[in-house]
PDB file of C-alpha atoms in Angstrom:
ATOM      1  CA  MET A  15     -16.811-137.756 -21.735  1.00  0.00           C
ATOM      2  CA  GLN A  16     -15.132-140.236 -24.070  1.00  0.00           C
ATOM      3  CA  THR A  17     -15.961-143.587 -25.555  1.00  0.00           C
ATOM      4  CA  VAL A  18     -12.833-145.524 -26.437  1.00  0.00           C
ATOM      5  CA  VAL A  19     -13.298-148.273 -29.009  1.00  0.00           C
ATOM      6  CA  ASP A  20     -10.707-151.014 -29.412  1.00  0.00           C
ATOM      7  CA  VAL A  21     -10.902-151.854 -33.121  1.00  0.00           C
ATOM      8  CA  SER A  22      -8.586-154.860 -32.920  1.00  0.00           C
ATOM      9  CA  ARG A  23     -10.828-156.458 -30.320  1.00  0.00           C
ATOM     10  CA  LEU A  24     -13.877-155.781 -32.509  1.00  0.00           C
ATOM     11  CA  ARG A  25     -12.191-157.499 -35.423  1.00  0.00           C
ATOM     12  CA  HIS A  26     -11.248-160.411 -33.193  1.00  0.00           C
ATOM     13  CA  ASN A  27     -14.864-160.781 -32.071  1.00  0.00           C
ATOM     14  CA  ILE A  28     -16.004-160.991 -35.688  1.00  0.00           C
ATOM     15  CA  ARG A  29     -13.467-163.705 -36.463  1.00  0.00           C
ATOM     16  CA  ILE A  30     -14.587-165.711 -33.446  1.00  0.00           C
ATOM     17  CA  ILE A  31     -18.257-165.474 -34.417  1.00  0.00           C
ATOM     18  CA  ARG A  32     -17.629-166.347 -38.039  1.00  0.00           C
ATOM     19  CA  SER A  33     -15.557-169.374 -37.145  1.00  0.00           C
ATOM     20  CA  THR A  34     -18.329-170.520 -34.800  1.00  0.00           C
ATOM     21  CA  THR A  35     -21.402-169.978 -36.991  1.00  0.00           C
ATOM     22  CA  ARG A  36     -19.750-170.685 -40.360  1.00  0.00           C
ATOM     23  CA  THR A  37     -22.376-168.575 -42.125  1.00  0.00           C
ATOM     24  CA  GLY A  38     -22.347-165.249 -43.954  1.00  0.00           C
ATOM     25  CA  PHE A  39     -21.885-162.331 -41.599  1.00  0.00           C
ATOM     26  CA  CYS A  40     -24.065-159.207 -41.521  1.00  0.00           C
ATOM     27  CA  ALA A  41     -22.620-156.576 -39.179  1.00  0.00           C
ATOM     28  CA  VAL A  42     -25.345-154.565 -37.403  1.00  0.00           C
ATOM     29  CA  VAL A  43     -24.237-150.924 -37.228  1.00  0.00           C
ATOM     30  CA  LYS A  44     -27.579-149.192 -36.719  1.00  0.00           C
ATOM     31  CA  ALA A  45     -28.014-146.643 -33.924  1.00  0.00           C
ATOM     32  CA  ASP A  46     -24.457-145.369 -34.436  1.00  0.00           C
ATOM     33  CA  ALA A  47     -23.166-148.939 -34.188  1.00  0.00           C
ATOM     34  CA  TYR A  48     -24.712-149.430 -30.743  1.00  0.00           C
ATOM     35  CA  GLY A  49     -22.873-146.375 -29.501  1.00  0.00           C
ATOM     36  CA  HIS A  50     -19.522-147.444 -30.924  1.00  0.00           C
ATOM     37  CA  GLY A  51     -19.755-145.019 -33.863  1.00  0.00           C
ATOM     38  CA  ALA A  52     -20.665-145.595 -37.496  1.00  0.00           C
ATOM     39  CA  ALA A  53     -16.987-145.225 -38.348  1.00  0.00           C
ATOM     40  CA  VAL A  54     -16.432-148.814 -37.201  1.00  0.00           C
ATOM     41  CA  ALA A  55     -17.835-149.894 -40.585  1.00  0.00           C
ATOM     42  CA  GLY A  56     -14.609-148.802 -42.244  1.00  0.00           C
ATOM     43  CA  PHE A  57     -12.474-150.768 -39.819  1.00  0.00           C
ATOM     44  CA  ILE A  58     -14.384-154.063 -40.176  1.00  0.00           C
ATOM     45  CA  SER A  59     -15.548-153.968 -43.804  1.00  0.00           C
ATOM     46  CA  PRO A  60     -13.020-156.566 -45.087  1.00  0.00           C
ATOM     47  CA  LEU A  61     -14.292-159.061 -42.471  1.00  0.00           C
ATOM     48  CA  VAL A  62     -18.033-158.902 -43.180  1.00  0.00           C
ATOM     49  CA  ASP A  63     -20.392-159.684 -46.039  1.00  0.00           C
ATOM     50  CA  CYS A  64     -22.807-156.799 -45.554  1.00  0.00           C
ATOM     51  CA  PHE A  65     -24.053-154.234 -43.052  1.00  0.00           C
ATOM     52  CA  LEU A  66     -27.445-153.622 -41.505  1.00  0.00           C
ATOM     53  CA  VAL A  67     -28.834-150.216 -40.559  1.00  0.00           C
ATOM     54  CA  ALA A  68     -32.235-148.827 -39.652  1.00  0.00           C
ATOM     55  CA  THR A  69     -32.591-145.857 -41.977  1.00  0.00           C
ATOM     56  CA  LEU A  70     -31.423-144.542 -45.340  1.00  0.00           C
ATOM     57  CA  LYS A  71     -29.567-141.767 -43.530  1.00  0.00           C
ATOM     58  CA  GLU A  72     -27.517-144.351 -41.582  1.00  0.00           C
ATOM     59  CA  ALA A  73     -26.806-146.233 -44.821  1.00  0.00           C
ATOM     60  CA  GLU A  74     -25.550-143.096 -46.556  1.00  0.00           C
ATOM     61  CA  GLU A  75     -23.329-142.322 -43.584  1.00  0.00           C
ATOM     62  CA  ILE A  76     -21.373-145.541 -43.948  1.00  0.00           C
ATOM     63  CA  LEU A  77     -21.507-145.729 -47.742  1.00  0.00           C
ATOM     64  CA  PRO A  78     -18.091-144.027 -48.205  1.00  0.00           C
ATOM     65  CA  LEU A  79     -16.530-146.445 -45.728  1.00  0.00           C
ATOM     66  CA  THR A  80     -17.299-149.738 -47.446  1.00  0.00           C
ATOM     67  CA  ASP A  81     -17.883-151.482 -50.751  1.00  0.00           C
ATOM     68  CA  LYS A  82     -20.205-154.023 -49.135  1.00  0.00           C
ATOM     69  CA  PRO A  83     -24.028-154.088 -49.472  1.00  0.00           C
ATOM     70  CA  ILE A  84     -26.012-152.168 -46.837  1.00  0.00           C
ATOM     71  CA  LEU A  85     -29.355-153.597 -45.819  1.00  0.00           C
ATOM     72  CA  VAL A  86     -31.889-151.099 -44.481  1.00  0.00           C
ATOM     73  CA  LEU A  87     -34.599-152.432 -42.128  1.00  0.00           C
ATOM     74  CA  GLY A  88     -38.196-152.098 -43.141  1.00  0.00           C
ATOM     75  CA  GLY A  89     -40.893-149.668 -42.184  1.00  0.00           C
ATOM     76  CA  ASP A  90     -40.759-146.499 -44.247  1.00  0.00           C
ATOM     77  CA  ILE A  91     -39.899-146.814 -47.935  1.00  0.00           C
ATOM     78  CA  SER A  92     -40.781-143.219 -48.742  1.00  0.00           C
ATOM     79  CA  GLN A  93     -37.122-142.415 -48.072  1.00  0.00           C
ATOM     80  CA  PHE A  94     -36.317-144.448 -51.207  1.00  0.00           C
ATOM     81  CA  THR A  95     -38.441-142.382 -53.576  1.00  0.00           C
ATOM     82  CA  ARG A  96     -35.243-140.801 -54.891  1.00  0.00           C
ATOM     83  CA  THR A  97     -32.464-142.709 -56.560  1.00  0.00           C
ATOM     84  CA  VAL A  98     -29.933-144.090 -54.122  1.00  0.00           C
ATOM     85  CA  ASP A  99     -26.757-146.105 -54.484  1.00  0.00           C
ATOM     86  CA  ARG A 100     -27.393-149.637 -55.705  1.00  0.00           C
ATOM     87  CA  ARG A 101     -25.468-151.037 -52.726  1.00  0.00           C
ATOM     88  CA  ILE A 102     -28.179-149.757 -50.384  1.00  0.00           C
ATOM     89  CA  ILE A 103     -30.891-152.435 -50.105  1.00  0.00           C
ATOM     90  CA  PRO A 104     -34.390-151.465 -48.874  1.00  0.00           C
ATOM     91  CA  THR A 105     -36.729-153.892 -47.085  1.00  0.00           C
ATOM     92  CA  VAL A 106     -40.328-154.469 -48.117  1.00  0.00           C
ATOM     93  CA  SER A 107     -43.127-156.059 -46.108  1.00  0.00           C
ATOM     94  CA  ASP A 108     -46.043-155.959 -48.538  1.00  0.00           C
ATOM     95  CA  VAL A 109     -46.754-155.897 -52.260  1.00  0.00           C
ATOM     96  CA  LYS A 110     -47.427-152.151 -52.380  1.00  0.00           C
ATOM     97  CA  GLN A 111     -43.972-151.460 -51.008  1.00  0.00           C
ATOM     98  CA  LEU A 112     -42.385-153.905 -53.420  1.00  0.00           C
ATOM     99  CA  SER A 113     -44.279-152.368 -56.363  1.00  0.00           C
ATOM    100  CA  ALA A 114     -43.072-148.886 -55.389  1.00  0.00           C
ATOM    101  CA  ILE A 115     -39.478-150.097 -55.054  1.00  0.00           C
ATOM    102  CA  LEU A 116     -39.521-151.831 -58.431  1.00  0.00           C
ATOM    103  CA  ASN A 117     -41.193-148.844 -60.114  1.00  0.00           C
ATOM    104  CA  ILE A 118     -38.372-146.521 -59.111  1.00  0.00           C
ATOM    105  CA  GLY A 119     -35.730-148.880 -60.388  1.00  0.00           C
ATOM    106  CA  HIS A 120     -34.363-150.677 -57.308  1.00  0.00           C
ATOM    107  CA  ALA A 121     -33.082-154.050 -58.509  1.00  0.00           C
ATOM    108  CA  ASN A 122     -32.013-155.100 -55.027  1.00  0.00           C
ATOM    109  CA  TYR A 123     -34.413-155.376 -52.096  1.00  0.00           C
ATOM    110  CA  SER A 124     -35.053-157.644 -49.124  1.00  0.00           C
ATOM    111  CA  VAL A 125     -38.326-159.144 -47.966  1.00  0.00           C
ATOM    112  CA  ALA A 126     -39.173-159.210 -44.250  1.00  0.00           C
ATOM    113  CA  VAL A 127     -41.258-162.201 -43.154  1.00  0.00           C
ATOM    114  CA  ASN A 128     -43.481-162.153 -40.069  1.00  0.00           C
ATOM    115  CA  THR A 129     -42.855-165.345 -38.117  1.00  0.00           C
ATOM    116  CA  GLY A 130     -44.606-164.285 -34.936  1.00  0.00           C
ATOM    117  CA  MET A 131     -43.074-161.054 -33.685  1.00  0.00           C
ATOM    118  CA  ASN A 132     -45.866-159.059 -35.345  1.00  0.00           C
ATOM    119  CA  ARG A 133     -43.755-155.988 -35.762  1.00  0.00           C
ATOM    120  CA  LEU A 134     -43.081-155.834 -39.518  1.00  0.00           C
ATOM    121  CA  GLY A 135     -43.106-158.459 -42.216  1.00  0.00           C
ATOM    122  CA  ALA A 136     -45.292-160.324 -44.707  1.00  0.00           C
ATOM    123  CA  ARG A 137     -47.322-163.397 -43.830  1.00  0.00           C
ATOM    124  CA  ASP A 138     -49.281-165.898 -45.910  1.00  0.00           C
ATOM    125  CA  ARG A 139     -51.573-163.929 -48.279  1.00  0.00           C
ATOM    126  CA  SER A 140     -49.336-160.862 -48.232  1.00  0.00           C
ATOM    127  CA  LEU A 141     -46.321-163.017 -49.008  1.00  0.00           C
ATOM    128  CA  GLU A 142     -48.211-164.725 -51.805  1.00  0.00           C
ATOM    129  CA  ASN A 143     -48.858-161.332 -53.386  1.00  0.00           C
ATOM    130  CA  ILE A 144     -45.166-160.451 -53.080  1.00  0.00           C
ATOM    131  CA  LEU A 145     -44.194-163.751 -54.699  1.00  0.00           C
ATOM    132  CA  SER A 146     -46.650-163.161 -57.532  1.00  0.00           C
ATOM    133  CA  LEU A 147     -45.138-159.726 -58.287  1.00  0.00           C
ATOM    134  CA  CYS A 148     -41.599-161.110 -58.062  1.00  0.00           C
ATOM    135  CA  LYS A 149     -42.408-163.786 -60.634  1.00  0.00           C
ATOM    136  CA  GLN A 150     -44.288-161.352 -62.829  1.00  0.00           C
ATOM    137  CA  ASN A 151     -41.195-159.108 -62.945  1.00  0.00           C
ATOM    138  CA  ASP A 152     -38.697-161.983 -63.046  1.00  0.00           C
ATOM    139  CA  SER A 153     -37.203-160.589 -59.880  1.00  0.00           C
ATOM    140  CA  LYS A 154     -35.719-162.240 -56.784  1.00  0.00           C
ATOM    141  CA  PRO A 155     -35.095-160.620 -53.395  1.00  0.00           C
ATOM    142  CA  TRP A 156     -31.506-159.946 -52.417  1.00  0.00           C
ATOM    143  CA  SER A 157     -32.386-161.535 -49.087  1.00  0.00           C
ATOM    144  CA  VAL A 158     -35.354-162.785 -47.050  1.00  0.00           C
ATOM    145  CA  TYR A 159     -35.352-162.573 -43.292  1.00  0.00           C
ATOM    146  CA  SER A 160     -37.283-162.626 -40.052  1.00  0.00           C
ATOM    147  CA  HIS A 161     -36.421-161.943 -36.425  1.00  0.00           C
ATOM    148  CA  LEU A 162     -36.694-164.003 -33.245  1.00  0.00           C
ATOM    149  CA  TYR A 163     -38.751-162.368 -30.517  1.00  0.00           C
ATOM    150  CA  GLY A 164     -37.799-164.731 -27.717  1.00  0.00           C
ATOM    151  CA  GLY A 165     -34.400-166.257 -28.391  1.00  0.00           C
ATOM    152  CA  ILE A 166     -34.246-169.902 -27.375  1.00  0.00           C
ATOM    153  CA  TYR A 167     -37.838-170.316 -26.302  1.00  0.00           C
ATOM    154  CA  SER A 168     -39.347-169.007 -29.541  1.00  0.00           C
ATOM    155  CA  ALA A 169     -36.699-170.272 -31.994  1.00  0.00           C
ATOM    156  CA  GLY A 170     -38.257-173.688 -32.709  1.00  0.00           C
ATOM    157  CA  TYR A 171     -41.654-172.315 -33.615  1.00  0.00           C
ATOM    158  CA  GLN A 172     -40.304-169.363 -35.568  1.00  0.00           C
ATOM    159  CA  ALA A 173     -37.810-171.400 -37.508  1.00  0.00           C
ATOM    160  CA  ALA A 174     -40.579-173.775 -38.540  1.00  0.00           C
ATOM    161  CA  GLU A 175     -42.698-170.796 -39.618  1.00  0.00           C
ATOM    162  CA  PHE A 176     -39.744-169.354 -41.515  1.00  0.00           C
ATOM    163  CA  GLU A 177     -39.307-172.626 -43.367  1.00  0.00           C
ATOM    164  CA  ARG A 178     -43.012-172.779 -44.246  1.00  0.00           C
ATOM    165  CA  LEU A 179     -43.237-169.189 -45.400  1.00  0.00           C
ATOM    166  CA  THR A 180     -40.062-169.279 -47.463  1.00  0.00           C
ATOM    167  CA  ALA A 181     -40.683-172.623 -49.173  1.00  0.00           C
ATOM    168  CA  ASP A 182     -40.815-171.125 -52.662  1.00  0.00           C
ATOM    169  CA  PRO A 183     -37.413-171.141 -54.411  1.00  0.00           C
ATOM    170  CA  VAL A 184     -37.739-167.408 -55.139  1.00  0.00           C
ATOM    171  CA  LEU A 185     -37.452-166.771 -51.400  1.00  0.00           C
ATOM    172  CA  ARG A 186     -34.557-169.091 -50.669  1.00  0.00           C
ATOM    173  CA  GLY A 187     -31.613-167.267 -52.196  1.00  0.00           C
ATOM    174  CA  ARG A 188     -30.153-165.644 -49.079  1.00  0.00           C
ATOM    175  CA  ARG A 189     -32.119-166.264 -45.862  1.00  0.00           C
ATOM    176  CA  HIS A 190     -31.332-165.014 -42.371  1.00  0.00           C
ATOM    177  CA  LEU A 191     -33.249-165.492 -39.137  1.00  0.00           C
ATOM    178  CA  TYR A 192     -30.764-165.418 -36.259  1.00  0.00           C
ATOM    179  CA  CYS A 193     -29.002-162.435 -34.695  1.00  0.00           C
ATOM    180  CA  SER A 194     -26.348-162.613 -31.965  1.00  0.00           C
ATOM    181  CA  CYS A 195     -28.355-165.432 -30.361  1.00  0.00           C
ATOM    182  CA  ALA A 196     -27.102-167.670 -33.175  1.00  0.00           C
ATOM    183  CA  LEU A 197     -24.208-168.465 -30.820  1.00  0.00           C
ATOM    184  CA  ASP A 198     -26.743-170.281 -28.612  1.00  0.00           C
ATOM    185  CA  PHE A 199     -27.978-172.526 -31.450  1.00  0.00           C
ATOM    186  CA  MET A 200     -24.929-174.344 -32.667  1.00  0.00           C
ATOM    187  CA  GLY A 201     -25.886-177.526 -34.441  1.00  0.00           C
ATOM    188  CA  CYS A 202     -29.109-175.941 -35.756  1.00  0.00           C
ATOM    189  CA  GLU A 203     -29.786-174.687 -39.251  1.00  0.00           C
ATOM    190  CA  LEU A 204     -28.531-171.094 -39.192  1.00  0.00           C
ATOM    191  CA  TYR A 205     -29.481-170.434 -42.831  1.00  0.00           C
ATOM    192  CA  ASP A 206     -27.244-168.399 -45.125  1.00  0.00           C
ATOM    193  CA  MET A 207     -26.314-165.468 -42.935  1.00  0.00           C
ATOM    194  CA  THR A 208     -26.182-164.333 -39.320  1.00  0.00           C
ATOM    195  CA  ARG A 209     -26.964-160.748 -38.293  1.00  0.00           C
ATOM    196  CA  CYS A 210     -24.656-159.826 -35.424  1.00  0.00           C
ATOM    197  CA  GLY A 211     -24.760-156.753 -33.247  1.00  0.00           C
ATOM    198  CA  LEU A 212     -24.473-157.226 -29.500  1.00  0.00           C
ATOM    199  CA  ALA A 213     -22.170-160.252 -29.668  1.00  0.00           C
ATOM    200  CA  MET A 214     -19.949-158.476 -32.143  1.00  0.00           C
ATOM    201  CA  TYR A 215     -19.519-155.635 -29.671  1.00  0.00           C
ATOM    202  CA  GLY A 216     -18.484-158.100 -26.976  1.00  0.00           C
ATOM    203  CA  TYR A 217     -21.629-158.988 -25.101  1.00  0.00           C
ATOM    204  CA  SER A 218     -21.609-162.771 -25.354  1.00  0.00           C
ATOM    205  CA  ASP A 219     -19.800-165.597 -23.592  1.00  0.00           C
ATOM    206  CA  CYS A 220     -17.195-165.959 -26.340  1.00  0.00           C
ATOM    207  CA  THR A 221     -16.450-162.291 -27.145  1.00  0.00           C
ATOM    208  CA  ASP A 222     -14.960-159.365 -25.253  1.00  0.00           C
ATOM    209  CA  ILE A 223     -16.228-155.800 -25.047  1.00  0.00           C
ATOM    210  CA  CYS A 224     -14.442-153.300 -27.228  1.00  0.00           C
ATOM    211  CA  MET A 225     -15.757-150.006 -25.864  1.00  0.00           C
ATOM    212  CA  ARG A 226     -14.809-148.296 -22.613  1.00  0.00           C
ATOM    213  CA  VAL A 227     -16.628-145.211 -21.359  1.00  0.00           C
ATOM    214  CA  ARG A 228     -14.711-142.675 -19.351  1.00  0.00           C
ATOM    215  CA  ALA A 229     -14.697-139.024 -18.287  1.00  0.00           C
ATOM    216  CA  LYS A 230     -12.091-136.683 -16.836  1.00  0.00           C
ATOM    217  CA  ILE A 231     -11.944-135.639 -13.222  1.00  0.00           C
ATOM    218  CA  VAL A 232     -12.205-131.841 -13.432  1.00  0.00           C
ATOM    219  CA  GLY A 233     -12.370-130.896  -9.784  1.00  0.00           C
ATOM    220  CA  LEU A 234     -11.401-132.131  -6.296  1.00  0.00           C
ATOM    221  CA  ASN A 235     -12.938-130.879  -3.057  1.00  0.00           C
ATOM    222  CA  ARG A 236     -12.426-131.833   0.555  1.00  0.00           C
ATOM    223  CA  VAL A 237     -15.929-131.757   1.976  1.00  0.00           C
ATOM    224  CA  GLY A 238     -16.808-132.063   5.662  1.00  0.00           C
ATOM    225  CA  ALA A 239     -19.422-134.310   7.226  1.00  0.00           C
ATOM    226  CA  GLY A 240     -22.863-132.755   7.111  1.00  0.00           C
ATOM    227  CA  GLU A 241     -22.134-130.608   4.048  1.00  0.00           C
ATOM    228  CA  HIS A 242     -24.179-130.808   0.846  1.00  0.00           C
ATOM    229  CA  VAL A 243     -22.969-132.282  -2.438  1.00  0.00           C
ATOM    230  CA  GLY A 244     -24.803-131.479  -5.637  1.00  0.00           C
ATOM    231  CA  TYR A 245     -28.466-130.563  -6.086  1.00  0.00           C
ATOM    232  CA  GLY A 246     -31.087-131.407  -3.495  1.00  0.00           C
ATOM    233  CA  ASP A 247     -30.606-132.352   0.144  1.00  0.00           C
ATOM    234  CA  TYR A 248     -27.776-134.953  -0.125  1.00  0.00           C
ATOM    235  CA  THR A 249     -25.301-134.515   2.736  1.00  0.00           C
ATOM    236  CA  LEU A 250     -22.124-136.410   3.643  1.00  0.00           C
ATOM    237  CA  GLU A 251     -21.982-138.659   6.672  1.00  0.00           C
ATOM    238  CA  ASN A 252     -18.157-138.432   6.852  1.00  0.00           C
ATOM    239  CA  ASP A 253     -15.375-136.078   5.833  1.00  0.00           C
ATOM    240  CA  SER A 254     -14.653-137.009   2.204  1.00  0.00           C
ATOM    241  CA  LEU A 255     -12.577-136.224  -0.834  1.00  0.00           C
ATOM    242  CA  VAL A 256     -15.070-135.532  -3.623  1.00  0.00           C
ATOM    243  CA  ALA A 257     -14.127-135.624  -7.296  1.00  0.00           C
ATOM    244  CA  THR A 258     -16.212-133.827  -9.905  1.00  0.00           C
ATOM    245  CA  VAL A 259     -16.381-135.825 -13.117  1.00  0.00           C
ATOM    246  CA  ARG A 260     -17.188-134.372 -16.533  1.00  0.00           C
ATOM    247  CA  MET A 261     -20.211-136.568 -17.199  1.00  0.00           C
ATOM    248  CA  GLY A 262     -23.895-136.070 -16.475  1.00  0.00           C
ATOM    249  CA  TYR A 263     -27.309-137.196 -17.546  1.00  0.00           C
ATOM    250  CA  ALA A 264     -27.005-135.415 -20.916  1.00  0.00           C
ATOM    251  CA  ASP A 265     -24.044-137.742 -21.590  1.00  0.00           C
ATOM    252  CA  GLY A 266     -25.846-140.947 -20.735  1.00  0.00           C
ATOM    253  CA  LEU A 267     -25.331-141.181 -16.962  1.00  0.00           C
ATOM    254  CA  ARG A 268     -28.918-141.491 -15.788  1.00  0.00           C
ATOM    255  CA  ARG A 269     -30.422-140.511 -12.470  1.00  0.00           C
ATOM    256  CA  THR A 270     -31.455-143.534 -10.450  1.00  0.00           C
ATOM    257  CA  ASP A 271     -32.068-144.475  -6.837  1.00  0.00           C
ATOM    258  CA  LYS A 272     -29.567-147.356  -7.244  1.00  0.00           C
ATOM    259  CA  PRO A 273     -25.867-146.874  -6.383  1.00  0.00           C
ATOM    260  CA  LEU A 274     -23.695-145.991  -9.356  1.00  0.00           C
ATOM    261  CA  TYR A 275     -19.915-146.280  -9.569  1.00  0.00           C
ATOM    262  CA  PHE A 276     -16.899-145.062 -11.555  1.00  0.00           C
ATOM    263  CA  THR A 277     -13.566-146.915 -11.439  1.00  0.00           C
ATOM    264  CA  VAL A 278     -10.584-144.739 -10.536  1.00  0.00           C
ATOM    265  CA  ARG A 279      -7.149-146.307 -10.224  1.00  0.00           C
ATOM    266  CA  GLY A 280      -8.736-149.737 -10.040  1.00  0.00           C
ATOM    267  CA  LYS A 281     -11.152-148.834  -7.214  1.00  0.00           C
ATOM    268  CA  LYS A 282     -14.925-148.548  -7.487  1.00  0.00           C
ATOM    269  CA  CYS A 283     -15.928-145.041  -6.413  1.00  0.00           C
ATOM    270  CA  ARG A 284     -19.573-144.352  -5.673  1.00  0.00           C
ATOM    271  CA  VAL A 285     -21.487-141.499  -7.286  1.00  0.00           C
ATOM    272  CA  ILE A 286     -22.723-139.246  -4.473  1.00  0.00           C
ATOM    273  CA  GLY A 287     -25.696-136.951  -4.733  1.00  0.00           C
ATOM    274  CA  VAL A 288     -27.564-136.929  -8.033  1.00  0.00           C
ATOM    275  CA  PRO A 289     -25.929-136.532 -11.484  1.00  0.00           C
ATOM    276  CA  CYS A 290     -26.196-133.031 -12.932  1.00  0.00           C
ATOM    277  CA  MET A 291     -26.742-132.400 -16.631  1.00  0.00           C
ATOM    278  CA  ASP A 292     -23.023-132.195 -17.418  1.00  0.00           C
ATOM    279  CA  LEU A 293     -21.248-133.326 -14.254  1.00  0.00           C
ATOM    280  CA  CYS A 294     -21.413-135.741 -11.390  1.00  0.00           C
ATOM    281  CA  MET A 295     -19.562-136.164  -8.127  1.00  0.00           C
ATOM    282  CA  ILE A 296     -17.868-139.325  -6.816  1.00  0.00           C
ATOM    283  CA  ASP A 297     -16.284-140.236  -3.496  1.00  0.00           C
ATOM    284  CA  VAL A 298     -12.537-140.753  -4.009  1.00  0.00           C
ATOM    285  CA  THR A 299     -11.575-140.668  -0.339  1.00  0.00           C
ATOM    286  CA  GLY A 300      -8.246-142.465   0.179  1.00  0.00           C
ATOM    287  CA  LEU A 301      -7.144-142.178  -3.424  1.00  0.00           C
ATOM    288  CA  ASP A 302      -4.257-140.011  -4.546  1.00  0.00           C
ATOM    289  CA  CYS A 303      -6.047-139.005  -7.764  1.00  0.00           C
ATOM    290  CA  ARG A 304      -5.634-135.768  -9.644  1.00  0.00           C
ATOM    291  CA  CYS A 305      -7.590-133.475 -11.905  1.00  0.00           C
ATOM    292  CA  GLY A 306      -7.184-134.494 -15.545  1.00  0.00           C
ATOM    293  CA  GLU A 307      -7.135-138.244 -15.018  1.00  0.00           C
ATOM    294  CA  PHE A 308      -9.978-140.498 -16.083  1.00  0.00           C
ATOM    295  CA  ALA A 309     -12.772-142.114 -14.146  1.00  0.00           C
ATOM    296  CA  TYR A 310     -14.258-145.123 -15.966  1.00  0.00           C
ATOM    297  CA  LEU A 311     -17.998-145.707 -15.995  1.00  0.00           C
ATOM    298  CA  ILE A 312     -17.538-148.816 -18.164  1.00  0.00           C
ATOM    299  CA  SER A 313     -14.274-150.670 -18.096  1.00  0.00           C
ATOM    300  CA  GLU A 314     -15.549-154.262 -18.263  1.00  0.00           C
ATOM    301  CA  LYS A 315     -18.667-156.133 -19.387  1.00  0.00           C
ATOM    302  CA  SER A 316     -20.116-156.399 -15.907  1.00  0.00           C
ATOM    303  CA  ASP A 317     -20.172-152.577 -15.609  1.00  0.00           C
ATOM    304  CA  THR A 318     -22.599-152.304 -18.532  1.00  0.00           C
ATOM    305  CA  GLU A 319     -24.754-155.130 -17.249  1.00  0.00           C
ATOM    306  CA  TYR A 320     -24.860-153.503 -13.811  1.00  0.00           C
ATOM    307  CA  LEU A 321     -25.909-150.133 -15.292  1.00  0.00           C
ATOM    308  CA  ALA A 322     -28.707-151.879 -17.198  1.00  0.00           C
ATOM    309  CA  LYS A 323     -30.007-153.365 -13.942  1.00  0.00           C
ATOM    310  CA  CYS A 324     -29.807-150.033 -12.180  1.00  0.00           C
ATOM    311  CA  TYR A 325     -31.686-148.304 -14.966  1.00  0.00           C
ATOM    312  CA  GLY A 326     -34.251-151.092 -15.270  1.00  0.00           C
ATOM    313  CA  THR A 327     -33.417-151.631 -18.926  1.00  0.00           C
ATOM    314  CA  ILE A 328     -31.198-153.660 -21.272  1.00  0.00           C
ATOM    315  CA  VAL A 329     -27.574-153.427 -22.367  1.00  0.00           C
ATOM    316  CA  TYR A 330     -28.589-152.204 -25.826  1.00  0.00           C
ATOM    317  CA  GLU A 331     -30.188-149.070 -24.340  1.00  0.00           C
ATOM    318  CA  VAL A 332     -27.205-148.363 -22.117  1.00  0.00           C
ATOM    319  CA  LEU A 333     -24.762-148.585 -25.031  1.00  0.00           C
ATOM    320  CA  THR A 334     -26.784-146.359 -27.343  1.00  0.00           C
ATOM    321  CA  GLY A 335     -27.174-143.702 -24.626  1.00  0.00           C
ATOM    322  CA  PHE A 336     -23.688-142.214 -24.862  1.00  0.00           C
ATOM    323  CA  LYS A 337     -24.304-139.593 -27.522  1.00  0.00           C
ATOM    324  CA  ARG A 338     -22.427-136.436 -26.615  1.00  0.00           C
ATOM    325  CA  GLY A 339     -18.883-137.528 -25.940  1.00  0.00           C
ATOM    326  CA  GLU A 340     -15.714-137.669 -27.968  1.00  0.00           C
ATOM    327  CA  ARG A 341     -15.142-141.012 -29.655  1.00  0.00           C
ATOM    328  CA  ILE A 342     -11.622-142.459 -29.892  1.00  0.00           C
ATOM    329  CA  TYR A 343     -10.549-145.492 -31.943  1.00  0.00           C
ATOM    330  CA  ILE A 344      -7.457-147.401 -30.953  1.00  0.00           C
TER     331      ILE A 344
END
């Protein structure tokens, strides 16, 4: 299985988003860059202002690829008990975390503010304590941010909360609230920076996907009506040409009771039977295909969206599910 990432398209998407939002740009590359590979950081570094990851390990992975700051989301600051590169910026959500960060010499840190998502972040009294320690140490956060939990329908309330909670000048140096949904709020105050993940990878109305997912056909069998294909009791209704594809559920192709398809030579070919751990079978009857050529699970945006519906999940989870394959950058 291979994921093929078009770097030029990724760069183009960033330029489109920046020209639209006209804010600073924070490229979200956590979770292996949403399945596109952490290596994309090196290709896009000149176009962005900073990167965002989930863990210190992810930050250290892209550190050699960029000279830009790397913001690490909050939660566990124990990973920062040792000295790390000054470009890596931890997030704090309460005064104990901030005290620990300052005590081990981190000059740069971000403060997460809870505007209603109730996941992580300081609110009211906790934020007052953070402010007090900042002023006591003559220290200002590198950035202050929150996160929308409901896109358009929660933006008004959360933006108002963000304004209220970050009223003190110490907290107004570099603020960011909006992620890819910023593209839906043109004309609104987008603050100093936009955090972009999904839109950057092509899943918005104004950007194009930059990753295709494909696997090689490794076998072809002419199978008669009534014969079995794969595990279980699946049998063919008609004589068929069956292609075996080198992709299974260990590669990110989930089992589901919904019909799944690969594209071969421009035609949608249905997965028949159930995917195995490392392989699956598709019906290529009528196609003059050969072993060694590729079948595409994702070749356009609608393919990913369709998979998400079949799996009963979201595009993010589909993209981050391709973990075992070879990654190619073009």
